[in-house]
CSV table of C-alpha atoms in Angstrom, one decimal:
chain,number,residue,atom,x,y,z
A,1,MET,CA,0.0,0.0,0.0
A,2,SER,CA,1.3,3.5,-0.9
A,3,CYS,CA,-0.1,6.9,-0.1
A,4,VAL,CA,-1.9,8.2,-3.1
A,5,PRO,CA,-1.4,12.0,-3.5
A,6,SER,CA,-4.5,14.1,-3.4
A,7,GLU,CA,-5.0,15.9,-6.7
A,8,ALA,CA,-7.7,17.0,-9.1
A,9,PRO,CA,-11.0,15.0,-9.6
A,10,ALA,CA,-9.4,13.1,-12.6
A,11,PRO,CA,-5.7,13.4,-11.8
A,12,ILE,CA,-2.7,12.5,-13.9
A,13,LEU,CA,-0.3,10.6,-11.7
A,14,THR,CA,3.0,12.4,-11.4
A,15,GLU,CA,4.7,9.6,-9.5
A,16,ALA,CA,4.1,5.9,-9.8
A,17,PRO,CA,2.2,4.2,-7.0
A,18,ALA,CA,3.7,1.2,-5.4
A,19,SER,CA,1.2,-1.1,-6.9
A,20,ILE,CA,0.0,-1.0,-10.5
A,21,LEU,CA,-1.9,-4.1,-11.8
A,22,THR,CA,-2.3,-4.8,-15.5
A,23,GLU,CA,-5.7,-5.9,-16.6
A,24,ALA,CA,-4.5,-9.5,-16.9
A,25,GLU,CA,-3.1,-9.5,-13.4
A,26,TRP,CA,-6.0,-8.0,-11.5
A,27,THR,CA,-8.8,-9.8,-13.4
A,28,ALA,CA,-7.1,-13.1,-12.7
A,29,ARG,CA,-7.1,-12.2,-8.9
A,30,ARG,CA,-10.7,-11.0,-9.2
A,31,ASP,CA,-11.8,-14.2,-10.9
A,32,ARG,CA,-10.1,-16.4,-8.3
A,33,HIS,CA,-11.9,-14.4,-5.6
A,34,HIS,CA,-15.3,-14.8,-7.3
A,35,ALA,CA,-14.8,-18.6,-7.6
A,36,ALA,CA,-13.7,-18.9,-4.0
A,37,VAL,CA,-16.7,-16.9,-2.7
A,38,ASP,CA,-19.1,-18.7,-5.0
A,39,ASP,CA,-17.9,-22.0,-3.6
A,40,LEU,CA,-18.1,-20.9,0.0
A,41,LEU,CA,-21.6,-19.3,-0.3
A,42,ALA,CA,-23.3,-21.9,-2.5
A,43,ASP,CA,-25.1,-23.7,0.3
A,44,HIS,CA,-26.1,-20.4,2.0
A,45,LEU,CA,-27.5,-19.0,-1.1
A,46,ARG,CA,-29.4,-22.2,-1.9
A,47,ARG,CA,-30.9,-22.2,1.6
A,48,ARG,CA,-31.8,-18.5,1.4
A,49,ALA,CA,-33.6,-19.1,-1.9
A,50,ALA,CA,-35.5,-21.9,-0.3
A,51,ASN,CA,-36.2,-19.8,2.8
A,52,GLU,CA,-34.4,-22.3,5.0
A,53,SER,CA,-32.5,-21.3,8.2
A,54,HIS,CA,-29.2,-22.7,9.5
A,55,PRO,CA,-28.3,-22.3,13.2
A,56,VAL,CA,-24.6,-22.1,12.6
A,57,HIS,CA,-23.8,-20.3,9.3
A,58,ASP,CA,-26.7,-17.8,9.2
A,59,PHE,CA,-24.9,-15.9,11.9
A,60,LEU,CA,-22.2,-14.9,9.5
A,61,PHE,CA,-24.8,-13.0,7.5
A,62,THR,CA,-27.3,-11.8,10.1
A,63,TYR,CA,-25.0,-10.7,13.0
A,64,TYR,CA,-22.3,-9.4,10.7
A,65,ASN,CA,-24.8,-8.0,8.2
A,66,TYR,CA,-22.6,-8.0,5.2
A,67,ARG,CA,-24.4,-9.0,2.0
A,68,PRO,CA,-23.0,-11.9,0.0
A,69,GLY,CA,-22.8,-9.7,-3.1
A,70,LYS,CA,-20.5,-7.3,-1.3
A,71,LEU,CA,-18.3,-10.1,-0.1
A,72,ARG,CA,-18.0,-11.3,-3.7
A,73,PHE,CA,-17.1,-7.8,-5.1
A,74,TRP,CA,-13.3,-7.8,-5.4
A,75,HIS,CA,-11.3,-4.7,-4.1
A,76,PRO,CA,-7.6,-4.3,-4.6
A,77,GLY,CA,-7.2,-2.0,-1.5
A,78,TYR,CA,-6.1,1.6,-1.2
A,79,GLY,CA,-3.0,2.7,-3.1
A,80,THR,CA,-3.4,0.1,-5.9
A,81,VAL,CA,-4.1,1.2,-9.5
A,82,LEU,CA,-6.1,-1.1,-11.8
A,83,LEU,CA,-5.5,-0.8,-15.6
A,84,GLY,CA,-7.5,-1.7,-18.6
A,85,ALA,CA,-10.9,-1.6,-20.2
A,86,ALA,CA,-12.4,-4.0,-17.5
A,87,THR,CA,-12.1,-1.2,-15.0
A,88,ARG,CA,-15.5,0.0,-16.3
A,89,ASP,CA,-17.0,-2.1,-13.5
A,90,TYR,CA,-15.4,0.2,-11.0
A,91,ARG,CA,-15.9,3.6,-12.6
A,92,ASP,CA,-19.3,4.2,-11.1
A,93,HIS,CA,-18.5,2.7,-7.8
A,94,PRO,CA,-18.6,5.5,-5.1
A,95,GLY,CA,-15.3,4.5,-3.6
A,96,TYR,CA,-13.3,4.7,-6.9
A,97,GLU,CA,-12.1,7.4,-9.3
A,98,ARG,CA,-10.9,7.4,-12.8
A,99,ILE,CA,-7.3,8.5,-13.4
A,100,ALA,CA,-5.1,9.2,-16.4
A,101,MET,CA,-2.3,6.6,-16.8
A,102,ASP,CA,-0.4,7.0,-20.1
A,103,GLY,CA,-3.7,7.1,-21.9
A,104,GLU,CA,-4.9,3.8,-20.6
A,105,PRO,CA,-8.2,3.5,-18.6
A,106,ALA,CA,-7.3,3.2,-14.9
A,107,VAL,CA,-9.1,3.5,-11.5
A,108,ARG,CA,-8.1,3.6,-7.9
A,109,VAL,CA,-9.8,4.0,-4.5
A,110,THR,CA,-10.3,7.7,-3.8
A,111,ASP,CA,-8.6,9.7,-1.1
A,112,ALA,CA,-12.1,10.8,0.1
A,113,VAL,CA,-12.8,7.2,1.3
A,114,LEU,CA,-9.7,7.3,3.4
A,115,ALA,CA,-10.7,10.7,4.8
A,116,GLN,CA,-14.2,9.5,5.6
A,117,ARG,CA,-13.0,6.3,7.3
A,118,SER,CA,-10.1,7.8,9.2
A,119,GLY,CA,-11.9,7.4,12.6
A,120,THR,CA,-12.7,3.8,11.9
A,121,VAL,CA,-9.1,3.2,10.8
A,122,GLY,CA,-7.9,4.7,14.1
A,123,PHE,CA,-10.4,2.6,16.2
A,124,VAL,CA,-9.5,-0.7,14.5
A,125,HIS,CA,-5.8,0.0,14.7
A,126,GLY,CA,-6.1,0.8,18.4
A,127,LEU,CA,-8.2,-2.2,19.2
A,128,LEU,CA,-6.1,-4.7,17.3
A,129,ALA,CA,-2.9,-3.4,18.8
A,130,ALA,CA,-4.4,-3.7,22.3
A,131,THR,CA,-5.6,-7.2,21.7
A,132,ALA,CA,-2.3,-8.4,20.2
A,133,SER,CA,-0.4,-7.0,23.2
A,134,ARG,CA,-2.0,-9.5,25.6
A,135,PRO,CA,-1.4,-13.2,26.1
A,136,ALA,CA,-4.1,-15.6,24.8
A,137,GLN,CA,-6.5,-16.8,27.5
A,138,LEU,CA,-7.8,-20.3,26.7
A,139,GLY,CA,-9.9,-21.1,29.7
A,140,CYS,CA,-13.4,-19.9,28.7
A,141,PHE,CA,-14.5,-23.2,27.1
A,142,GLY,CA,-17.1,-21.4,25.0
A,143,LEU,CA,-19.4,-21.0,27.9
A,144,HIS,CA,-20.9,-17.7,26.6
A,145,GLU,CA,-23.5,-19.6,24.5
A,146,TRP,CA,-24.5,-21.5,27.7
A,147,ALA,CA,-24.7,-18.2,29.6
A,148,MET,CA,-27.1,-16.8,26.9
A,149,VAL,CA,-29.8,-19.4,27.8
A,150,TYR,CA,-29.1,-19.8,31.6
A,151,ARG,CA,-32.3,-20.0,33.6
A,152,THR,CA,-34.5,-19.0,30.7
A,153,GLY,CA,-36.6,-22.1,30.0
A,154,ASP,CA,-38.1,-22.8,26.6
A,155,GLU,CA,-38.7,-19.1,25.8
A,156,GLY,CA,-35.0,-18.3,26.0
A,157,VAL,CA,-33.6,-20.8,23.5
A,158,ARG,CA,-32.0,-18.8,20.7
A,159,HIS,CA,-32.1,-21.5,18.0
A,160,SER,CA,-34.8,-23.9,16.9
A,161,VAL,CA,-32.8,-26.9,18.0
A,162,PRO,CA,-32.9,-28.8,21.4
A,163,LEU,CA,-30.4,-28.4,24.2
A,164,ARG,CA,-28.1,-31.4,24.6
A,165,LEU,CA,-28.4,-31.5,28.3
A,166,GLY,CA,-31.9,-30.0,28.6
A,167,HIS,CA,-32.6,-26.8,30.6
A,168,GLU,CA,-31.7,-28.2,34.0
A,169,GLY,CA,-28.5,-29.8,32.8
A,170,THR,CA,-27.5,-26.6,31.0
A,171,ASP,CA,-28.1,-24.5,34.1
A,172,GLN,CA,-26.2,-26.9,36.3
A,173,LEU,CA,-23.2,-26.7,34.0
A,174,VAL,CA,-23.1,-22.9,34.1
A,175,GLU,CA,-23.3,-23.1,37.9
A,176,SER,CA,-20.5,-25.6,38.1
A,177,MET,CA,-17.9,-23.6,36.1
A,178,GLN,CA,-16.5,-20.0,36.2
A,179,LEU,CA,-17.6,-17.8,33.3
A,180,ARG,CA,-14.5,-16.1,31.9
A,181,CYS,CA,-15.9,-14.1,28.9
A,182,THR,CA,-13.7,-11.2,27.8
A,183,HIS,CA,-15.7,-10.1,24.8
A,184,TYR,CA,-18.3,-7.5,25.4
A,185,ASP,CA,-20.4,-8.3,22.3
A,186,ALA,CA,-20.9,-11.9,23.6
A,187,PHE,CA,-21.3,-10.8,27.2
A,188,ARG,CA,-24.1,-8.4,26.4
A,189,PHE,CA,-26.3,-11.3,25.4
A,190,PHE,CA,-25.9,-13.1,28.8
A,191,THR,CA,-29.1,-13.6,30.7
A,192,PRO,CA,-29.6,-11.3,33.7
A,193,ASP,CA,-28.8,-14.3,36.0
A,194,ALA,CA,-25.7,-15.2,34.1
A,195,ALA,CA,-24.1,-11.8,33.8
A,196,PRO,CA,-23.1,-11.5,37.5
A,197,ARG,CA,-21.4,-14.9,37.3
A,198,ASN,CA,-18.8,-13.6,34.8
A,199,ALA,CA,-15.3,-13.2,36.3
A,200,SER,CA,-15.4,-9.5,35.4
A,201,PRO,CA,-18.2,-7.2,34.3
A,202,LEU,CA,-17.8,-6.0,30.8
A,203,THR,CA,-18.9,-2.7,29.1
A,204,PRO,CA,-18.5,-1.2,25.7
A,205,ASP,CA,-15.7,0.9,27.1
A,206,SER,CA,-13.8,-2.2,28.4
A,207,ARG,CA,-13.0,-3.5,24.9
A,208,PHE,CA,-9.6,-1.9,24.8
A,209,ALA,CA,-8.8,-3.1,28.3
A,210,ARG,CA,-10.1,-6.6,28.1
A,211,GLU,CA,-10.1,-7.9,24.5
A,212,GLN,CA,-7.6,-10.8,24.2
A,213,PRO,CA,-6.4,-12.9,21.2
A,214,GLY,CA,-7.5,-16.3,22.5
A,215,CYS,CA,-11.2,-15.3,22.3
A,216,LEU,CA,-13.0,-16.9,19.3
A,217,HIS,CA,-15.1,-13.8,18.8
A,218,ALA,CA,-12.2,-11.5,18.7
A,219,GLY,CA,-10.9,-13.6,15.9
A,220,MET,CA,-14.2,-13.7,14.2
A,221,ASP,CA,-14.5,-9.9,14.4
A,222,LEU,CA,-11.4,-9.5,12.2
A,223,TYR,CA,-13.9,-10.2,9.3
A,224,LYS,CA,-16.1,-7.3,10.6
A,225,TRP,CA,-13.2,-4.9,10.8
A,226,CYS,CA,-12.1,-5.8,7.3
A,227,PHE,CA,-15.5,-5.1,5.7
A,228,LYS,CA,-16.0,-1.9,7.7
A,229,LEU,CA,-12.7,-0.7,6.1
A,230,SER,CA,-13.7,-1.8,2.6
A,231,PRO,CA,-12.6,-0.8,0.0
A,232,LEU,CA,-9.5,0.5,1.7
A,233,VAL,CA,-8.6,-3.1,2.7
A,234,ASP,CA,-8.1,-5.7,-0.1
A,235,SER,CA,-10.6,-8.5,-0.6
A,236,ASP,CA,-7.9,-11.1,-0.4
A,237,LEU,CA,-7.5,-10.4,3.3
A,238,LEU,CA,-11.3,-10.0,3.8
A,239,LEU,CA,-11.9,-13.5,2.4
A,240,GLU,CA,-9.3,-15.1,4.6
A,241,CYS,CA,-10.9,-13.4,7.6
A,242,PHE,CA,-14.3,-14.7,6.5
A,243,ARG,CA,-12.9,-18.3,6.3
A,244,LEU,CA,-11.6,-17.9,9.9
A,245,ALA,CA,-14.9,-16.5,11.1
A,246,SER,CA,-16.7,-19.5,9.5
A,247,ALA,CA,-14.4,-22.0,11.2
A,248,ALA,CA,-14.6,-20.2,14.6
A,249,ARG,CA,-18.4,-20.1,14.4
A,250,GLU,CA,-18.5,-23.9,13.9
A,251,LEU,CA,-16.4,-24.5,17.0
A,252,ASP,CA,-18.4,-21.9,18.8
A,253,MET,CA,-21.6,-23.9,18.1
A,254,ARG,CA,-20.2,-27.4,18.5
A,255,ALA,CA,-19.2,-26.4,22.0
A,256,SER,CA,-22.6,-24.8,22.7
A,257,PRO,CA,-25.5,-26.3,24.6
A,258,TYR,CA,-27.3,-27.1,21.4
A,259,ASP,CA,-27.8,-30.5,19.8
A,260,LEU,CA,-26.7,-29.9,16.2
A,261,SER,CA,-26.4,-33.6,15.2
A,262,ASP,CA,-29.2,-33.2,12.6
A,263,TYR,CA,-26.9,-30.6,10.9
A,264,GLY,CA,-23.9,-33.0,10.8
A,265,TYR,CA,-22.0,-31.5,13.7
A,266,THR,CA,-20.3,-33.6,16.4
A,267,PRO,CA,-20.4,-31.8,19.8
A,268,VAL,CA,-17.4,-30.7,21.7
A,269,ALA,CA,-18.7,-31.9,25.1
A,270,ILE,CA,-17.2,-29.2,27.4
A,271,GLU,CA,-19.1,-30.8,30.3
A,272,THR,CA,-16.3,-33.4,30.3
A,273,ALA,CA,-12.6,-33.1,30.9
A,274,ALA,CA,-11.9,-34.6,27.5
A,275,GLY,CA,-14.3,-32.2,25.8
A,276,ARG,CA,-12.6,-29.2,27.5
A,277,ALA,CA,-9.2,-30.4,26.4
A,278,GLN,CA,-10.5,-30.8,22.8
A,279,TYR,CA,-12.0,-27.3,22.9
A,280,VAL,CA,-8.6,-25.8,24.0
A,281,ARG,CA,-6.8,-27.6,21.2
A,282,GLU,CA,-9.1,-26.3,18.5
A,283,GLN,CA,-9.3,-22.9,20.1
A,284,SER,CA,-5.5,-22.7,20.1
A,285,ALA,CA,-5.3,-23.6,16.4
A,286,LEU,CA,-7.8,-20.8,15.6
A,287,THR,CA,-5.9,-18.4,17.8
A,288,THR,CA,-2.8,-19.0,15.8
A,289,ARG,CA,-4.7,-18.4,12.5
A,290,ALA,CA,-6.2,-15.2,14.0
A,291,ALA,CA,-2.9,-13.8,15.2
A,292,ALA,CA,-1.5,-13.9,11.6
A,293,LEU,CA,-4.5,-12.2,10.1
A,294,ARG,CA,-4.7,-9.7,13.0
A,295,GLU,CA,-1.1,-8.7,12.2
A,296,GLU,CA,-1.9,-8.4,8.5
A,297,LEU,CA,-4.9,-6.1,9.2
A,298,LEU,CA,-2.9,-4.2,11.8
A,299,ASN,CA,-0.2,-3.6,9.1
A,300,ARG,CA,-2.9,-2.4,6.7
A,301,CYS,CA,-4.2,0.1,9.3
A,302,THR,CA,-0.7,1.3,10.1
A,303,ALA,CA,-0.1,2.1,6.5
A,304,LEU,CA,-3.5,3.8,6.1
A,305,ARG,CA,-2.7,6.0,9.2
A,306,ALA,CA,0.6,6.9,7.7
A,307,CYS,CA,-1.2,8.1,4.6
A,308,ARG,CA,-3.4,10.3,6.9
A,309,PRO,CA,-1.2,11.3,9.9
A,310,ASP,CA,-4.2,13.1,11.4
A,311,THR,CA,-6.1,9.8,11.8
A,312,PRO,CA,-7.2,9.6,15.4
A,313,PHE,CA,-6.2,6.8,17.6
A,314,ALA,CA,-9.9,6.3,18.6
A,315,THR,CA,-11.2,4.4,21.5
A,316,GLY,CA,-14.8,4.3,20.3
A,317,GLY,CA,-16.5,3.0,17.2
């Protein structure tokens, strides 16, 4: 990523940007992205057309609220110039501008987008840096999903699938273990009876002080931060973060109180010592994947902040 100088509405570049992609180069990357997204989303789109719900994967599109079409649209990221006639697909996109490049059609992400998103860039940079600075905590065992249905009865079940241990068994498990959630956006869905059982109370302002890299949801949220920064952040990184979010969601729900056997999922039985050990192994593997992607996204944010040195190091979204 390079800082693109602010010039006239249809500027002629006076210095070469760090990344210029020929039409053959970038359309090949775009087509690979399209194929990968189509493969990943085929089942979801089929279910959506049939008006069928899925208790695991719908979350990636309802909670995160990023449409499949947007995930499929390929962005090169800020500072990269695309060349060739195929750039017509970008010329009317609000985040792009046409530029003059030796008489060849060319587009790039506008400086205005970076200016508009500067607060978000600062927030994401600060949160990711704070998260990465802490050691991973691997002792939560995914109990947040159990805490969301604690002492609720039938009316509190969040998905149309049965509880593996029933309501009484679910409540007993929550009461037998310490809740150690560090992620506010999971904690805020705890039932009123479960929230006081957490090791520490969490608030929106506690994100910077409590977020830690072992949390599955902190890893899943890398996908959210990528799409909130689109088109400044490239779609290659966005897609890898989506893959991570999908894998983390599956572990999240396999370790949950729900019986998902009808959907082909084998439970991670955290009510047993063997199940808790399995959860930690799988959580650790996802934590390693998340750390690499967090570093990549943090590097993107650092470069974007260097392009706009007035970008605030925000502590609120």
